[in-house]
PDB file of C-alpha atoms in Angstrom:
ATOM      1  CA  GLU A  62      88.899 -46.439 -86.448  1.00  0.00           C
ATOM      2  CA  ALA A  63      85.091 -46.016 -87.518  1.00  0.00           C
ATOM      3  CA  GLY A  64      83.961 -43.648 -90.223  1.00  0.00           C
ATOM      4  CA  VAL A  65      81.570 -41.033 -90.384  1.00  0.00           C
ATOM      5  CA  ALA A  66      78.333 -42.889 -90.952  1.00  0.00           C
ATOM      6  CA  GLN A  67      75.010 -41.870 -92.349  1.00  0.00           C
ATOM      7  CA  SER A  68      71.212 -43.376 -92.808  1.00  0.00           C
ATOM      8  CA  PRO A  69      69.407 -43.702 -94.584  1.00  0.00           C
ATOM      9  CA  ARG A  70      71.333 -44.800 -97.066  1.00  0.00           C
ATOM     10  CA  TYR A  71      68.531 -43.896 -99.493  1.00  0.00           C
ATOM     11  CA  LYS A  72      65.047 -42.100 -99.523  1.00  0.00           C
ATOM     12  CA  ILE A  73      62.482 -42.161-102.608  1.00  0.00           C
ATOM     13  CA  ILE A  74      60.104 -38.950-101.751  1.00  0.00           C
ATOM     14  CA  GLU A  75      57.515 -37.477-103.456  1.00  0.00           C
ATOM     15  CA  LYS A  76      57.565 -33.624-103.831  1.00  0.00           C
ATOM     16  CA  ARG A  77      56.775 -31.934-101.247  1.00  0.00           C
ATOM     17  CA  GLN A  78      56.709 -34.482 -98.617  1.00  0.00           C
ATOM     18  CA  SER A  79      59.376 -34.054 -95.548  1.00  0.00           C
ATOM     19  CA  VAL A  80      62.107 -35.898 -94.916  1.00  0.00           C
ATOM     20  CA  ALA A  81      65.446 -35.793 -92.331  1.00  0.00           C
ATOM     21  CA  PHE A  82      68.705 -37.400 -93.023  1.00  0.00           C
ATOM     22  CA  TRP A  83      71.488 -38.178 -90.166  1.00  0.00           C
ATOM     23  CA  CYS A  84      74.740 -38.431 -89.412  1.00  0.00           C
ATOM     24  CA  ASN A  85      77.042 -39.832 -86.850  1.00  0.00           C
ATOM     25  CA  PRO A  86      80.707 -38.293 -87.060  1.00  0.00           C
ATOM     26  CA  ILE A  87      84.038 -39.755 -86.278  1.00  0.00           C
ATOM     27  CA  SER A  88      84.745 -39.377 -81.872  1.00  0.00           C
ATOM     28  CA  GLY A  89      86.482 -36.380 -81.080  1.00  0.00           C
ATOM     29  CA  HIS A  90      85.880 -34.680 -84.342  1.00  0.00           C
ATOM     30  CA  ALA A  91      84.477 -31.164 -83.606  1.00  0.00           C
ATOM     31  CA  THR A  92      83.958 -30.105 -87.398  1.00  0.00           C
ATOM     32  CA  LEU A  93      80.733 -31.322 -88.947  1.00  0.00           C
ATOM     33  CA  TYR A  94      79.831 -30.479 -93.059  1.00  0.00           C
ATOM     34  CA  TRP A  95      77.098 -31.295 -95.355  1.00  0.00           C
ATOM     35  CA  TYR A  96      77.272 -31.084 -98.155  1.00  0.00           C
ATOM     36  CA  GLN A  97      74.810 -31.690-101.326  1.00  0.00           C
ATOM     37  CA  GLN A  98      76.103 -33.368-104.204  1.00  0.00           C
ATOM     38  CA  ILE A  99      73.762 -32.691-108.087  1.00  0.00           C
ATOM     39  CA  LEU A 100      73.990 -35.355-109.865  1.00  0.00           C
ATOM     40  CA  GLY A 101      77.567 -35.088-112.376  1.00  0.00           C
ATOM     41  CA  GLN A 102      78.560 -31.926-110.051  1.00  0.00           C
ATOM     42  CA  GLY A 103      81.293 -31.828-107.370  1.00  0.00           C
ATOM     43  CA  PRO A 104      79.775 -31.107-103.967  1.00  0.00           C
ATOM     44  CA  LYS A 105      78.849 -27.639-102.412  1.00  0.00           C
ATOM     45  CA  LEU A 106      78.610 -27.511 -98.821  1.00  0.00           C
ATOM     46  CA  LEU A 107      75.547 -26.834 -97.461  1.00  0.00           C
ATOM     47  CA  ILE A 108      76.098 -26.163 -93.612  1.00  0.00           C
ATOM     48  CA  GLN A 109      79.189 -25.952 -91.453  1.00  0.00           C
ATOM     49  CA  PHE A 110      79.237 -27.333 -87.719  1.00  0.00           C
ATOM     50  CA  GLN A 111      81.620 -26.430 -85.106  1.00  0.00           C
ATOM     51  CA  ASN A 112      80.935 -28.846 -81.717  1.00  0.00           C
ATOM     52  CA  ASN A 113      76.812 -27.326 -81.685  1.00  0.00           C
ATOM     53  CA  GLY A 114      77.646 -24.173 -83.380  1.00  0.00           C
ATOM     54  CA  VAL A 115      76.912 -22.951 -87.118  1.00  0.00           C
ATOM     55  CA  VAL A 116      80.154 -21.970 -88.651  1.00  0.00           C
ATOM     56  CA  ASP A 117      78.733 -21.403 -92.489  1.00  0.00           C
ATOM     57  CA  ASP A 118      75.252 -22.385 -93.405  1.00  0.00           C
ATOM     58  CA  SER A 119      74.789 -19.263 -96.378  1.00  0.00           C
ATOM     59  CA  GLN A 120      74.408 -21.955 -98.629  1.00  0.00           C
ATOM     60  CA  LEU A 121      71.965 -23.489 -96.778  1.00  0.00           C
ATOM     61  CA  PRO A 122      68.299 -22.928 -98.169  1.00  0.00           C
ATOM     62  CA  LYS A 123      66.886 -22.192 -95.010  1.00  0.00           C
ATOM     63  CA  ASP A 124      63.094 -21.101 -96.888  1.00  0.00           C
ATOM     64  CA  ARG A 125      63.048 -25.729 -96.715  1.00  0.00           C
ATOM     65  CA  PHE A 126      66.188 -27.174 -95.097  1.00  0.00           C
ATOM     66  CA  SER A 127      67.197 -27.237 -91.411  1.00  0.00           C
ATOM     67  CA  ALA A 128      70.059 -28.406 -89.391  1.00  0.00           C
ATOM     68  CA  GLU A 129      70.908 -29.442 -86.178  1.00  0.00           C
ATOM     69  CA  ARG A 130      73.608 -30.413 -84.431  1.00  0.00           C
ATOM     70  CA  LEU A 131      72.205 -30.658 -80.581  1.00  0.00           C
ATOM     71  CA  LYS A 132      74.669 -31.640 -78.491  1.00  0.00           C
ATOM     72  CA  GLY A 133      78.194 -31.861 -80.907  1.00  0.00           C
ATOM     73  CA  VAL A 134      78.396 -34.831 -81.793  1.00  0.00           C
ATOM     74  CA  ASP A 135      75.114 -36.245 -83.878  1.00  0.00           C
ATOM     75  CA  SER A 136      74.101 -34.642 -86.723  1.00  0.00           C
ATOM     76  CA  THR A 137      70.569 -34.196 -88.531  1.00  0.00           C
ATOM     77  CA  LEU A 138      69.665 -32.644 -91.862  1.00  0.00           C
ATOM     78  CA  LYS A 139      65.869 -32.109 -92.488  1.00  0.00           C
ATOM     79  CA  ILE A 140      64.027 -30.663 -95.722  1.00  0.00           C
ATOM     80  CA  GLN A 141      60.165 -29.894 -95.667  1.00  0.00           C
ATOM     81  CA  PRO A 142      59.075 -29.211 -98.197  1.00  0.00           C
ATOM     82  CA  ALA A 143      61.199 -31.329-100.555  1.00  0.00           C
ATOM     83  CA  LYS A 144      60.917 -30.251-104.680  1.00  0.00           C
ATOM     84  CA  LEU A 145      62.196 -32.301-107.541  1.00  0.00           C
ATOM     85  CA  GLU A 146      65.588 -30.149-107.383  1.00  0.00           C
ATOM     86  CA  ASP A 147      66.839 -31.613-104.041  1.00  0.00           C
ATOM     87  CA  SER A 148      67.397 -35.080-105.604  1.00  0.00           C
ATOM     88  CA  ALA A 149      70.907 -35.270-104.955  1.00  0.00           C
ATOM     89  CA  VAL A 150      73.564 -37.138-102.697  1.00  0.00           C
ATOM     90  CA  TYR A 151      73.564 -35.715 -99.079  1.00  0.00           C
ATOM     91  CA  LEU A 152      77.562 -36.100 -97.532  1.00  0.00           C
ATOM     92  CA  CYS A 153      78.480 -35.668 -94.221  1.00  0.00           C
ATOM     93  CA  ALA A 154      82.263 -35.077 -93.773  1.00  0.00           C
ATOM     94  CA  SER A 155      83.489 -34.207 -90.586  1.00  0.00           C
ATOM     95  CA  SER A 156      87.390 -32.764 -89.432  1.00  0.00           C
ATOM     96  CA  PHE A 157      89.021 -32.677 -86.289  1.00  0.00           C
ATOM     97  CA  ARG A 158      89.214 -28.769 -86.395  1.00  0.00           C
ATOM     98  CA  GLY A 159      87.784 -26.480 -88.691  1.00  0.00           C
ATOM     99  CA  GLU A 160      90.901 -25.602 -90.020  1.00  0.00           C
ATOM    100  CA  GLY A 161      91.975 -25.428 -93.813  1.00  0.00           C
ATOM    101  CA  ASN A 162      94.682 -28.110 -93.522  1.00  0.00           C
ATOM    102  CA  ASN A 163      92.484 -30.336 -92.080  1.00  0.00           C
ATOM    103  CA  GLU A 164      91.479 -33.505 -94.010  1.00  0.00           C
ATOM    104  CA  GLN A 165      87.929 -33.637 -94.243  1.00  0.00           C
ATOM    105  CA  PHE A 166      86.687 -37.352 -93.589  1.00  0.00           C
ATOM    106  CA  PHE A 167      82.916 -38.571 -96.005  1.00  0.00           C
ATOM    107  CA  GLY A 168      80.224 -40.956 -94.958  1.00  0.00           C
ATOM    108  CA  PRO A 169      78.782 -42.655 -97.921  1.00  0.00           C
ATOM    109  CA  GLY A 170      75.693 -40.704 -98.420  1.00  0.00           C
ATOM    110  CA  THR A 171      72.148 -40.556 -98.917  1.00  0.00           C
ATOM    111  CA  ARG A 172      71.099 -40.271-102.482  1.00  0.00           C
ATOM    112  CA  LEU A 173      67.451 -38.755-102.296  1.00  0.00           C
ATOM    113  CA  THR A 174      65.041 -38.973-105.104  1.00  0.00           C
ATOM    114  CA  VAL A 175      62.102 -36.345-105.040  1.00  0.00           C
ATOM    115  CA  LEU A 176      59.507 -37.669-107.813  1.00  0.00           C
TER     116      LEU A 176
ATOM    117  CA  ALA B 191      86.138 -15.742-103.175  1.00  0.00           C
ATOM    118  CA  GLN B 192      87.914 -19.248-104.459  1.00  0.00           C
ATOM    119  CA  SER B 193      87.061 -21.485-107.096  1.00  0.00           C
ATOM    120  CA  VAL B 194      88.233 -25.333-109.125  1.00  0.00           C
ATOM    121  CA  THR B 195      87.929 -25.609-112.889  1.00  0.00           C
ATOM    122  CA  GLN B 196      88.339 -29.320-113.799  1.00  0.00           C
ATOM    123  CA  LEU B 197      89.246 -29.462-117.480  1.00  0.00           C
ATOM    124  CA  GLY B 198      87.719 -32.477-119.850  1.00  0.00           C
ATOM    125  CA  SER B 199      84.827 -34.022-117.396  1.00  0.00           C
ATOM    126  CA  HIS B 200      85.503 -37.417-118.530  1.00  0.00           C
ATOM    127  CA  VAL B 201      89.304 -38.458-119.388  1.00  0.00           C
ATOM    128  CA  SER B 202      89.988 -42.448-121.038  1.00  0.00           C
ATOM    129  CA  VAL B 203      92.778 -43.749-120.881  1.00  0.00           C
ATOM    130  CA  SER B 204      94.763 -47.057-121.276  1.00  0.00           C
ATOM    131  CA  GLU B 205      95.563 -49.616-118.507  1.00  0.00           C
ATOM    132  CA  GLY B 206      99.536 -48.832-117.753  1.00  0.00           C
ATOM    133  CA  ALA B 207      99.221 -45.326-119.876  1.00  0.00           C
ATOM    134  CA  LEU B 208      99.984 -42.328-117.705  1.00  0.00           C
ATOM    135  CA  VAL B 209      97.307 -40.586-115.880  1.00  0.00           C
ATOM    136  CA  LEU B 210      96.883 -36.549-116.235  1.00  0.00           C
ATOM    137  CA  LEU B 211      93.934 -34.835-114.330  1.00  0.00           C
ATOM    138  CA  ARG B 212      94.231 -31.326-114.541  1.00  0.00           C
ATOM    139  CA  CYS B 213      93.443 -28.674-112.214  1.00  0.00           C
ATOM    140  CA  ASN B 214      93.058 -24.956-112.193  1.00  0.00           C
ATOM    141  CA  TYR B 215      92.021 -22.658-109.100  1.00  0.00           C
ATOM    142  CA  SER B 216      91.386 -18.832-108.051  1.00  0.00           C
ATOM    143  CA  SER B 217      91.773 -18.100-104.443  1.00  0.00           C
ATOM    144  CA  SER B 218      92.702 -14.472-102.140  1.00  0.00           C
ATOM    145  CA  VAL B 219      94.566 -16.511-100.321  1.00  0.00           C
ATOM    146  CA  PRO B 220      97.084 -18.844-100.367  1.00  0.00           C
ATOM    147  CA  PRO B 221      95.039 -21.858-100.745  1.00  0.00           C
ATOM    148  CA  TYR B 222      95.234 -25.674 -99.211  1.00  0.00           C
ATOM    149  CA  LEU B 223      94.420 -27.686-102.200  1.00  0.00           C
ATOM    150  CA  PHE B 224      93.055 -31.217-102.220  1.00  0.00           C
ATOM    151  CA  TRP B 225      92.141 -34.121-104.374  1.00  0.00           C
ATOM    152  CA  TYR B 226      89.388 -36.398-103.383  1.00  0.00           C
ATOM    153  CA  VAL B 227      88.155 -40.511-105.433  1.00  0.00           C
ATOM    154  CA  GLN B 228      84.818 -41.213-105.368  1.00  0.00           C
ATOM    155  CA  TYR B 229      83.897 -44.916-105.812  1.00  0.00           C
ATOM    156  CA  PRO B 230      80.711 -45.693-107.389  1.00  0.00           C
ATOM    157  CA  ASN B 231      78.345 -45.298-104.321  1.00  0.00           C
ATOM    158  CA  GLN B 232      80.478 -44.161-101.952  1.00  0.00           C
ATOM    159  CA  GLY B 233      81.478 -41.083-100.523  1.00  0.00           C
ATOM    160  CA  LEU B 234      84.980 -39.175-100.977  1.00  0.00           C
ATOM    161  CA  GLN B 235      88.185 -40.167 -99.733  1.00  0.00           C
ATOM    162  CA  LEU B 236      91.433 -38.107 -99.840  1.00  0.00           C
ATOM    163  CA  LEU B 237      93.549 -38.939-102.466  1.00  0.00           C
ATOM    164  CA  LEU B 238      95.951 -35.725-101.450  1.00  0.00           C
ATOM    165  CA  LYS B 239      96.294 -32.352-100.307  1.00  0.00           C
ATOM    166  CA  TYR B 240      98.772 -29.508-100.040  1.00  0.00           C
ATOM    167  CA  THR B 241      99.837 -27.439 -97.298  1.00  0.00           C
ATOM    168  CA  SER B 242     102.518 -25.923 -97.934  1.00  0.00           C
ATOM    169  CA  ALA B 243     105.105 -27.840 -97.049  1.00  0.00           C
ATOM    170  CA  ALA B 244     106.402 -29.186-100.310  1.00  0.00           C
ATOM    171  CA  THR B 245     105.291 -28.042-104.015  1.00  0.00           C
ATOM    172  CA  LEU B 246     105.063 -31.840-105.303  1.00  0.00           C
ATOM    173  CA  VAL B 247     102.922 -34.186-103.202  1.00  0.00           C
ATOM    174  CA  LYS B 248     102.768 -37.526-103.277  1.00  0.00           C
ATOM    175  CA  GLY B 249      99.870 -39.963-102.026  1.00  0.00           C
ATOM    176  CA  ILE B 250      97.464 -42.856-101.736  1.00  0.00           C
ATOM    177  CA  ASN B 251      97.874 -45.397-104.743  1.00  0.00           C
ATOM    178  CA  GLY B 252     101.086 -43.701-106.546  1.00  0.00           C
ATOM    179  CA  PHE B 253      98.966 -40.544-106.864  1.00  0.00           C
ATOM    180  CA  GLU B 254     100.861 -37.492-106.673  1.00  0.00           C
ATOM    181  CA  ALA B 255     100.028 -34.125-107.968  1.00  0.00           C
ATOM    182  CA  GLU B 256     102.374 -29.909-108.808  1.00  0.00           C
ATOM    183  CA  PHE B 257     101.370 -27.257-107.052  1.00  0.00           C
ATOM    184  CA  LYS B 258     102.658 -24.769-109.376  1.00  0.00           C
ATOM    185  CA  LYS B 259     101.581 -20.915-108.138  1.00  0.00           C
ATOM    186  CA  SER B 260     102.663 -19.180-111.596  1.00  0.00           C
ATOM    187  CA  GLU B 261     100.349 -21.260-113.364  1.00  0.00           C
ATOM    188  CA  THR B 262      97.366 -21.781-110.355  1.00  0.00           C
ATOM    189  CA  SER B 263      96.991 -25.747-111.144  1.00  0.00           C
ATOM    190  CA  PHE B 264      97.384 -28.453-109.195  1.00  0.00           C
ATOM    191  CA  HIS B 265      97.692 -31.377-111.711  1.00  0.00           C
ATOM    192  CA  LEU B 266      97.050 -34.248-110.642  1.00  0.00           C
ATOM    193  CA  THR B 267      99.337 -37.831-112.315  1.00  0.00           C
ATOM    194  CA  LYS B 268     100.233 -41.233-111.911  1.00  0.00           C
ATOM    195  CA  PRO B 269     102.670 -42.744-114.334  1.00  0.00           C
ATOM    196  CA  SER B 270     100.731 -46.010-115.157  1.00  0.00           C
ATOM    197  CA  ALA B 271      97.116 -46.632-115.113  1.00  0.00           C
ATOM    198  CA  HIS B 272      95.373 -49.583-113.111  1.00  0.00           C
ATOM    199  CA  MET B 273      91.767 -50.535-113.994  1.00  0.00           C
ATOM    200  CA  SER B 274      90.715 -49.885-110.094  1.00  0.00           C
ATOM    201  CA  ASP B 275      91.768 -46.612-110.436  1.00  0.00           C
ATOM    202  CA  ALA B 276      88.377 -46.546-112.670  1.00  0.00           C
ATOM    203  CA  ALA B 277      86.479 -43.457-110.605  1.00  0.00           C
ATOM    204  CA  GLU B 278      85.144 -39.947-110.247  1.00  0.00           C
ATOM    205  CA  TYR B 279      88.132 -37.470-109.242  1.00  0.00           C
ATOM    206  CA  PHE B 280      87.535 -34.116-107.466  1.00  0.00           C
ATOM    207  CA  CYS B 281      89.841 -31.284-106.821  1.00  0.00           C
ATOM    208  CA  ALA B 282      88.579 -28.908-104.039  1.00  0.00           C
ATOM    209  CA  VAL B 283      90.746 -25.661-102.637  1.00  0.00           C
ATOM    210  CA  SER B 284      90.125 -24.344 -99.128  1.00  0.00           C
ATOM    211  CA  ALA B 285      90.873 -20.962 -97.604  1.00  0.00           C
ATOM    212  CA  SER B 286      93.654 -20.839 -94.666  1.00  0.00           C
ATOM    213  CA  ALA B 287      91.428 -20.460 -92.073  1.00  0.00           C
ATOM    214  CA  GLY B 288      87.719 -22.065 -91.578  1.00  0.00           C
ATOM    215  CA  ASN B 289      87.959 -24.759 -93.746  1.00  0.00           C
ATOM    216  CA  MET B 290      85.199 -24.300 -96.381  1.00  0.00           C
ATOM    217  CA  LEU B 291      85.747 -27.113 -99.520  1.00  0.00           C
ATOM    218  CA  THR B 292      85.152 -25.686-102.910  1.00  0.00           C
ATOM    219  CA  PHE B 293      84.849 -28.450-105.404  1.00  0.00           C
ATOM    220  CA  GLY B 294      85.364 -28.355-109.207  1.00  0.00           C
ATOM    221  CA  GLY B 295      82.902 -30.616-110.851  1.00  0.00           C
ATOM    222  CA  GLY B 296      84.718 -33.425-111.573  1.00  0.00           C
ATOM    223  CA  THR B 297      86.391 -35.813-113.700  1.00  0.00           C
ATOM    224  CA  ARG B 298      85.430 -39.060-114.640  1.00  0.00           C
ATOM    225  CA  LEU B 299      88.516 -41.415-115.246  1.00  0.00           C
ATOM    226  CA  MET B 300      87.522 -44.141-117.407  1.00  0.00           C
ATOM    227  CA  VAL B 301      90.599 -47.306-118.008  1.00  0.00           C
ATOM    228  CA  LYS B 302      90.756 -49.688-120.748  1.00  0.00           C
ATOM    229  CA  PRO B 303      91.560 -52.996-120.691  1.00  0.00           C
TER     230      PRO B 303
END
């Protein structure tokens, strides 16, 4: 079974530039999550989708971050414009259903460096 | 609101020694609790999870954790450390519905030969 796929794996940009990350969840998983992991910290949820609808985006900095999951499968996360403090690993995860006891499967992450 | 505290950002043990990684949580509802492991440049992999079926949970690679409600703890243990256990370990909590994971700050485990 294929796992969660993310691309690119690494991205270096200058501040004020824009960047986009892509995630393909495990086939059949209805729930998709984007987490931000700053160096030395645990992951922090940015946004949760159930199929193509947003369940929770309370911690997403909406002035610069946006995310979509148009067909309920793949998802993209965009940052525009990027700030230095956005340097982090962006993790995508998926689960079969968005229930508390469901295991979340994580992709390898995209490491973003903002100069 | 949920929160997780992992005591000790770095833990060092000798190969063959007991591994004990501490996790305390707060949750306003009965929680689901998870331990994840992260190897360098990789995503998180589930070690084990507590979903109220049994307080002692066994996971992969010889790890286990015990849910203690009175202490609001979910410490991770392994009787004998192996070099391959060196990694970052994260404790996480989710509410009974919604599945949003709240992670602790992580504990980096180092294993000395």
